[in-house]
C-alpha positions as CSV (number, residue, x, y, z in Angstrom):
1,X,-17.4,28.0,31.8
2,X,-20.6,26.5,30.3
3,X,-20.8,22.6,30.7
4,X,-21.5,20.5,27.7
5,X,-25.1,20.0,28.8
6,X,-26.1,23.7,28.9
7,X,-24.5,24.4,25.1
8,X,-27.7,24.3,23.7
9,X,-28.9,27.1,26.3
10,X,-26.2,29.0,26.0
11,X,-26.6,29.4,22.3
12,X,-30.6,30.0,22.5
13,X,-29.9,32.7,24.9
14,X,-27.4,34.2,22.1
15,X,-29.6,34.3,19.2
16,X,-31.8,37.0,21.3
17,X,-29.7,39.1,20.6
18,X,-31.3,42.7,20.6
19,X,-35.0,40.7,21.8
20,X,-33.2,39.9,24.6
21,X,-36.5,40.4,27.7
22,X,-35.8,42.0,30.7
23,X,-36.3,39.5,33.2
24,X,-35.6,35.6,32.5
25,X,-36.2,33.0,35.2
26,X,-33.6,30.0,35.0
27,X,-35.3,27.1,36.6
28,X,-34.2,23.7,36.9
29,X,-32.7,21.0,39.4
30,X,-29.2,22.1,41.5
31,X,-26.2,21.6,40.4
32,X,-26.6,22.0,36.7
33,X,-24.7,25.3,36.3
34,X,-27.6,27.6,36.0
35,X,-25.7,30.2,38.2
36,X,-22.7,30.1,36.3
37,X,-24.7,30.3,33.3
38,X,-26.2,33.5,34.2
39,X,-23.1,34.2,35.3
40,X,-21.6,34.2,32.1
41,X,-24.5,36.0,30.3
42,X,-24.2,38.6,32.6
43,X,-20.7,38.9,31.7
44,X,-21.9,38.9,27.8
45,X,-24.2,42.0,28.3
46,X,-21.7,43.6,30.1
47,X,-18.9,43.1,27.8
48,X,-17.8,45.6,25.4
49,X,-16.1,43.5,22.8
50,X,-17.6,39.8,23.3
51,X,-15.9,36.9,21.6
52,X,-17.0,34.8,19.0
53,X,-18.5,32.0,21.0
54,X,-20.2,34.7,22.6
55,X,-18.6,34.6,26.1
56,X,-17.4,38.1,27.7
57,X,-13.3,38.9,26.2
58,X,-12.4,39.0,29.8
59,X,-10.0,42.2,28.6
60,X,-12.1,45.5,27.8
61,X,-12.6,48.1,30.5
62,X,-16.0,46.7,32.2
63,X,-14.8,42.8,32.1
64,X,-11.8,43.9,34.2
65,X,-14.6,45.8,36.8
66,X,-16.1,42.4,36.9
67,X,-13.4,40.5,37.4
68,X,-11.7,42.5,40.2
69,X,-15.3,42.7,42.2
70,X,-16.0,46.5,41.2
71,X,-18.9,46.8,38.3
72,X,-20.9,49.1,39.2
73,X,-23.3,47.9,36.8
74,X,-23.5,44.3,37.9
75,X,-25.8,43.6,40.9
76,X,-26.2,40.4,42.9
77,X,-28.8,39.7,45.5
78,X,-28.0,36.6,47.3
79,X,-28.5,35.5,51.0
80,X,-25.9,36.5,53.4
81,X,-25.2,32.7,53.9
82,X,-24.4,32.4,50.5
83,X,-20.8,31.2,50.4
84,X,-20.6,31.3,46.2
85,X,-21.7,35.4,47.1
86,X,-19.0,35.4,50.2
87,X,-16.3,34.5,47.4
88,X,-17.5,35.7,44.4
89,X,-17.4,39.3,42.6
90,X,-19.8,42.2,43.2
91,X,-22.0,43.7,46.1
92,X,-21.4,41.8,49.2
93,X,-24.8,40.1,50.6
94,X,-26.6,42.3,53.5
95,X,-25.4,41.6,57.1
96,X,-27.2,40.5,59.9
97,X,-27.1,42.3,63.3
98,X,-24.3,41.2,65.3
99,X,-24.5,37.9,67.1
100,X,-26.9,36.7,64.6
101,X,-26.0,33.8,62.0
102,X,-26.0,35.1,58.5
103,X,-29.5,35.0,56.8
104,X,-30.4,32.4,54.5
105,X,-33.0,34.6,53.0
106,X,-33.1,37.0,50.6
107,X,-33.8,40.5,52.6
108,X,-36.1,43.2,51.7
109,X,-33.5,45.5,52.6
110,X,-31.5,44.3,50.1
111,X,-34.5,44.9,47.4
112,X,-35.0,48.0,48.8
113,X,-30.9,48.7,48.3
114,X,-31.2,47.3,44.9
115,X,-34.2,50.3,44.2
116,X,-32.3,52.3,45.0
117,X,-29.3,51.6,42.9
118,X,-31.4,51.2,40.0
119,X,-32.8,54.5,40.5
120,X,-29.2,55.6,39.2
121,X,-28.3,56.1,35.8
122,X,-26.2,53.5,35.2
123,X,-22.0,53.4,35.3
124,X,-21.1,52.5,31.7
125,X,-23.5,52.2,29.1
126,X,-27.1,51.7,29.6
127,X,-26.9,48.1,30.2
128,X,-27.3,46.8,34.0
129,X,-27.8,43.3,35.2
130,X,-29.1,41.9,38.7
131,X,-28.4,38.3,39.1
132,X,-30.8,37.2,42.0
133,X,-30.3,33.8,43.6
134,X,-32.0,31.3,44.7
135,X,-35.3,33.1,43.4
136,X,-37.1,31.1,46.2
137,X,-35.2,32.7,49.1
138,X,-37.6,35.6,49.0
139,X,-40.3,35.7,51.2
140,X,-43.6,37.6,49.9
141,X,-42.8,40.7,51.0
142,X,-39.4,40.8,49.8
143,X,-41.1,39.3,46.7
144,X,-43.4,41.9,46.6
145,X,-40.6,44.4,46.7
146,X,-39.2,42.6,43.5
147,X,-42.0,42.3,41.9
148,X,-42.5,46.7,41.2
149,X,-39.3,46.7,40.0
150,X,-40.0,44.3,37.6
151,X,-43.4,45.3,36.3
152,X,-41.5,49.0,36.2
153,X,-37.9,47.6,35.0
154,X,-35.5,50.4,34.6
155,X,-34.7,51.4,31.2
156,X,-31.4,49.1,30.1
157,X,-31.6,46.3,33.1
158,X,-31.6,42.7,32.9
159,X,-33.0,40.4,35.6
160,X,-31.7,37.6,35.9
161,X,-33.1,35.3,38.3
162,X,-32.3,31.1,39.4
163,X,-34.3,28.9,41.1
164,X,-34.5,25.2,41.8
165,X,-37.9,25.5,43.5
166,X,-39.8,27.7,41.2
167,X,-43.0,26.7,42.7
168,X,-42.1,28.3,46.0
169,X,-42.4,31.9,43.7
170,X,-45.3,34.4,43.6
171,X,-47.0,33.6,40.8
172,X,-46.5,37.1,39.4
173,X,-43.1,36.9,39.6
174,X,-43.1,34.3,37.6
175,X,-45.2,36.2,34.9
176,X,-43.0,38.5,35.0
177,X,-40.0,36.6,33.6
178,X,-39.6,34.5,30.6
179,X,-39.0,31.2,32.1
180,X,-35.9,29.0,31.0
181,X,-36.3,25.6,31.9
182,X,-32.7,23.4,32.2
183,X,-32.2,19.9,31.7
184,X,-30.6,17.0,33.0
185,X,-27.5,15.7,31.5
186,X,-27.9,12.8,29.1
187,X,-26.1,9.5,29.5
188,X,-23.7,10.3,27.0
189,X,-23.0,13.8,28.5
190,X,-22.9,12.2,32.1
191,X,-20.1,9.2,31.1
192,X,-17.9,12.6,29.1
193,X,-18.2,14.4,32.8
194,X,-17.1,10.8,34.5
195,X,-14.4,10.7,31.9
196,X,-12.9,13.6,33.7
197,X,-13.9,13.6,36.9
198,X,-11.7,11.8,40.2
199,X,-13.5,8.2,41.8
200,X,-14.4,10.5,44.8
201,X,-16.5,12.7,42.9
202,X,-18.2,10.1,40.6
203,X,-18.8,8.2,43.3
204,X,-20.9,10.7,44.7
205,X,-22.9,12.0,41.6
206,X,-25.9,9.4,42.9
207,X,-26.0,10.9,46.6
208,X,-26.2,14.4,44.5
209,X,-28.9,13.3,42.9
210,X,-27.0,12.3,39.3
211,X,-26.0,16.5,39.4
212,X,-22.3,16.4,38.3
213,X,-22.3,20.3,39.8
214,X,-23.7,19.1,43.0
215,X,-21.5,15.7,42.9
216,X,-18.1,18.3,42.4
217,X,-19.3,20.5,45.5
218,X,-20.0,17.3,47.6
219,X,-16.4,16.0,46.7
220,X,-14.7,19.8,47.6
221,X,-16.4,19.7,50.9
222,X,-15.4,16.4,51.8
223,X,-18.4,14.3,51.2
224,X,-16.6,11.0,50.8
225,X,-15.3,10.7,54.6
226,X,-19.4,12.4,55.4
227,X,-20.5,10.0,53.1
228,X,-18.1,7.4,54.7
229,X,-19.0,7.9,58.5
230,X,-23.3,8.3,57.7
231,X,-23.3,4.9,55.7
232,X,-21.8,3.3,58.6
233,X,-23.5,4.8,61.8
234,X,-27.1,4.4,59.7
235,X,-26.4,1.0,58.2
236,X,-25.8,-0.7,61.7
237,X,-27.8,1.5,63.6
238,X,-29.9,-0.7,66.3
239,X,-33.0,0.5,69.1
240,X,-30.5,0.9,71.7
241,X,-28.5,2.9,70.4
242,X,-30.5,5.5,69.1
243,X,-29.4,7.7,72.1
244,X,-26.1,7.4,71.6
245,X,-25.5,8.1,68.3
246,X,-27.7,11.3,68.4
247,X,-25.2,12.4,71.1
248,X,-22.4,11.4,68.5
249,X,-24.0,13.2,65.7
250,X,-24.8,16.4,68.0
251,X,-21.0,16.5,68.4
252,X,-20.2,15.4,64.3
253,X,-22.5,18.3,63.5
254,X,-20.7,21.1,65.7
255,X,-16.9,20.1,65.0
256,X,-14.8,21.9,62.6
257,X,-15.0,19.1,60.2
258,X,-18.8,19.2,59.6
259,X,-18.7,23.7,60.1
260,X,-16.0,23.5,57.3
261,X,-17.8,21.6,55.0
262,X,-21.0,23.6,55.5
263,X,-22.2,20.2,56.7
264,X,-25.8,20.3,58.8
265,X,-28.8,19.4,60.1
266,X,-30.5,20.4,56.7
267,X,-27.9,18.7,55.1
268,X,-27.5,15.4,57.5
269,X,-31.4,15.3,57.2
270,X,-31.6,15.4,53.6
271,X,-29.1,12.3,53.5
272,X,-31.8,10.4,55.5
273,X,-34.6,11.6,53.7
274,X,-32.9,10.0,50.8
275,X,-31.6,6.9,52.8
276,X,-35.1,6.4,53.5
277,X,-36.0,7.4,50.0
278,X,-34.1,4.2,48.4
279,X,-35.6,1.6,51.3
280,X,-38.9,2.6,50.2
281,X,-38.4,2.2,46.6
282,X,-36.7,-1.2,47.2
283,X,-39.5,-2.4,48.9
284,X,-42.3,-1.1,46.2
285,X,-40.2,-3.0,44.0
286,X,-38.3,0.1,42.6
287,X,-34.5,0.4,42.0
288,X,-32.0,2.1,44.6
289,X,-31.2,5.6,43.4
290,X,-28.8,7.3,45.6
291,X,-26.8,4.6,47.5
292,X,-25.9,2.5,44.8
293,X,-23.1,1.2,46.4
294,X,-24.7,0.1,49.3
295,X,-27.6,-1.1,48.0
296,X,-26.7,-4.6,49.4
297,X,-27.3,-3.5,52.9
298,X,-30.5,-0.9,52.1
299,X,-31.8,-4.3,50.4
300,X,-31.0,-6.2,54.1
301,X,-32.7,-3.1,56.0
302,X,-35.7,-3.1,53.7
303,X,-36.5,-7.1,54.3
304,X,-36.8,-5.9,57.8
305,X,-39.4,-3.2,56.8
306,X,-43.3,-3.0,56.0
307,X,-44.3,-0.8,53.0
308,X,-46.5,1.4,55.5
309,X,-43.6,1.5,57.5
310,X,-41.1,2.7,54.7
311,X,-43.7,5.3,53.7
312,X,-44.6,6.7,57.1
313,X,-40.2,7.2,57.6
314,X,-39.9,8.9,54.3
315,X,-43.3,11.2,54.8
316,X,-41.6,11.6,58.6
317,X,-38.2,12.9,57.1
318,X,-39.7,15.0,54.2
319,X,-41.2,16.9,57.4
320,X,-38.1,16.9,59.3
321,X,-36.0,17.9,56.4
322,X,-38.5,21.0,56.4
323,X,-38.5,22.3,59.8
324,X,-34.1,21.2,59.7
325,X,-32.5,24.8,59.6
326,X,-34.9,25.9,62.6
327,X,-34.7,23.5,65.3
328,X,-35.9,24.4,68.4
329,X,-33.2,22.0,69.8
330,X,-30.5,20.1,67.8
331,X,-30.4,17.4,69.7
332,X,-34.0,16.1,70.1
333,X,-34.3,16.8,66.4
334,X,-31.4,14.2,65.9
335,X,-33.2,11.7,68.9
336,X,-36.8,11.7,67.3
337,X,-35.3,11.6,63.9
338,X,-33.5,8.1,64.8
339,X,-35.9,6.9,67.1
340,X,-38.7,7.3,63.9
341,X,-36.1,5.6,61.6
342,X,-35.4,2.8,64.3
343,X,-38.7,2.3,64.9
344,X,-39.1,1.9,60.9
345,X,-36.8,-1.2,59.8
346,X,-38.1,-2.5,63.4
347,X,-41.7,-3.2,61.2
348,X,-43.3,-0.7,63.1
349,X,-44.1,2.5,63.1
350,X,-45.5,4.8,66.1
């Protein structure tokens, strides 16, 4: 499916036709639908017989390899911890040794796995396709890696790479690709997808950072009773009890509610980062932008708060959100992260 907002994309990337390049970068903010839309070009170039509109026909011999998981000619490199890669169709992620959490990086074995599959002729046709995402998930060997197969693509192979952090890529690999860049939704498109879309999922849309994608995966994962339980324990949250509620927040984070909904301390962080976020704008003056509905009590909690103060918290939690998916100890990541916020609508800062 390609959303409204990404039409006009979708039909650029058509009218390549034959000039299509071998490598194109889609960057933009999450939850826009850049992976489904190289999804669904992947699935054009693939196609023998596409339709009209240009989408795959979803019927010929290759779309039903793609659709039961089994083109040979279709390659994705995601992180292990991917769950859209988990679900999805195509080569499974690499594995981690046992006992170890799945990676959230992109592997060089799994460039090295990809070199070698390239260095096949391929399956049916000469067309292949790697879809790579996040682009970013690479460190700069793995990068590295990428980036010879990319100055040497194989004949017939299409690169198709996504990122929502394209400044975290090698520069070369960026050179390499011709970059796409995606925008937001417009008002207009934004009150058609609200149209549609349940109270839950609107509702969240500002918390995903006005991203109807990342609004609809919020609302699948639960995110209203998250959202629900975070706006209370942080709206009312007082010195004393800064102990407390990091023990009650160790435990949220490790029951089968929070596991389920793939709900963290990179996630829970990013929440406060933004909680934060929309105190400091209130007090420079500046309009909430993702708690609307509570911007009655952030406007309370900012009266309380010194502009040095709001901007030491949010500088604090940018750092935190950072150093959030390796923490030495849960825990004390969750105490100092209250105690700084605590300390912050208190009117000082230590």
């Amino acid at each position: 499916m390609i959303h409204s907002w990404l039409q006009p994309t979708w039909q650029r990337l058509l009218e390549l036709g034959d000039r299509m390049p071998h490598a194109l970068l889609f960057v933009g903010p999450a939850g826009l639908g850049k992976r489904e839309l190289a999804e669904a070009l992947a699935a054009r170039l693939l196609c023998d017989a596409p339709r009209a509109d240009g989408h795959a026909c979803d019927h010929c011999e290759p779309c039903q390899w793609r659709l039961t998981g089994n083109h040979p000619d279709l390659m994705r490199v995601v992180p292990a911890a991917d769950a859209a890669a988990a679900e999805g169709e195509g080569d499974a992620p690499a594995r981690e040794p046992a006992g170890k959490a799945p990676s959230e990086r992109i592997l060089i074995d799994q460039i090295r796995a990809l070199q070698s599959a390239l260095s096949i002729t391929g399956h049916h046709g000469a067309r292949r396709v790697v879809v790579l995402d996040p682009a970013e998930a690479m460190n700069v060997f793995t990068a590295n890696a990428l980036l010879k197969l990319l100055e040497e693509p194989p004949a017939g192979c299409v690169f198709l790479l996504v990122s929502s952090a394209p400044r975290q890529l090698l520069p070369t690999i960026r050179s390499r690709c011709q970059q796409w860049h995606f925008a937001r939704p417009s008002e207009a498109e934004l009150t058609h997808w609200k149209a549609q879309a349940d109270r839950e999922t609107q509702a969240l849309l500002a918390l995903g950072g006005g991203m109807p994608l990342a609004a609809e995966r919020l609302a699948q994962a639960g995110g209203g009773a998250l959202l629900a339980r975070f706006v209370r324990d942080i709206g009312g949250l007082q010195a004393a009890d800064v102990l407390r509620l990091a023990g009650q927040w160790e435990a949220w984070l490790k029951s089968k509610e929070a596991t389920a909904a793939g709900f963290g301390l990179p996630e829970l962080s990013d929440w406060m980062q933004r909680w934060v976020s929309d105190l400091a704008a209130i007090r420079l003056g500046g309009r909430v932008r993702f708690f609307p509905a509570q911007e009655g009590a952030l406007s309370a909690l900012a009266s309380r708060m010194g502009v040095a103060a709001a901007s030491g918290c949010y500088n604090d939690f940018t750092q935190i959100h950072k150093a959030s998916r390796h923490p030495l100890s849960l825990r004390l990541v969750l105490e100092d992260m209250l105690m700084r916020y605590a300390r912050a609508i208190a009117g000082a800062r230590g």
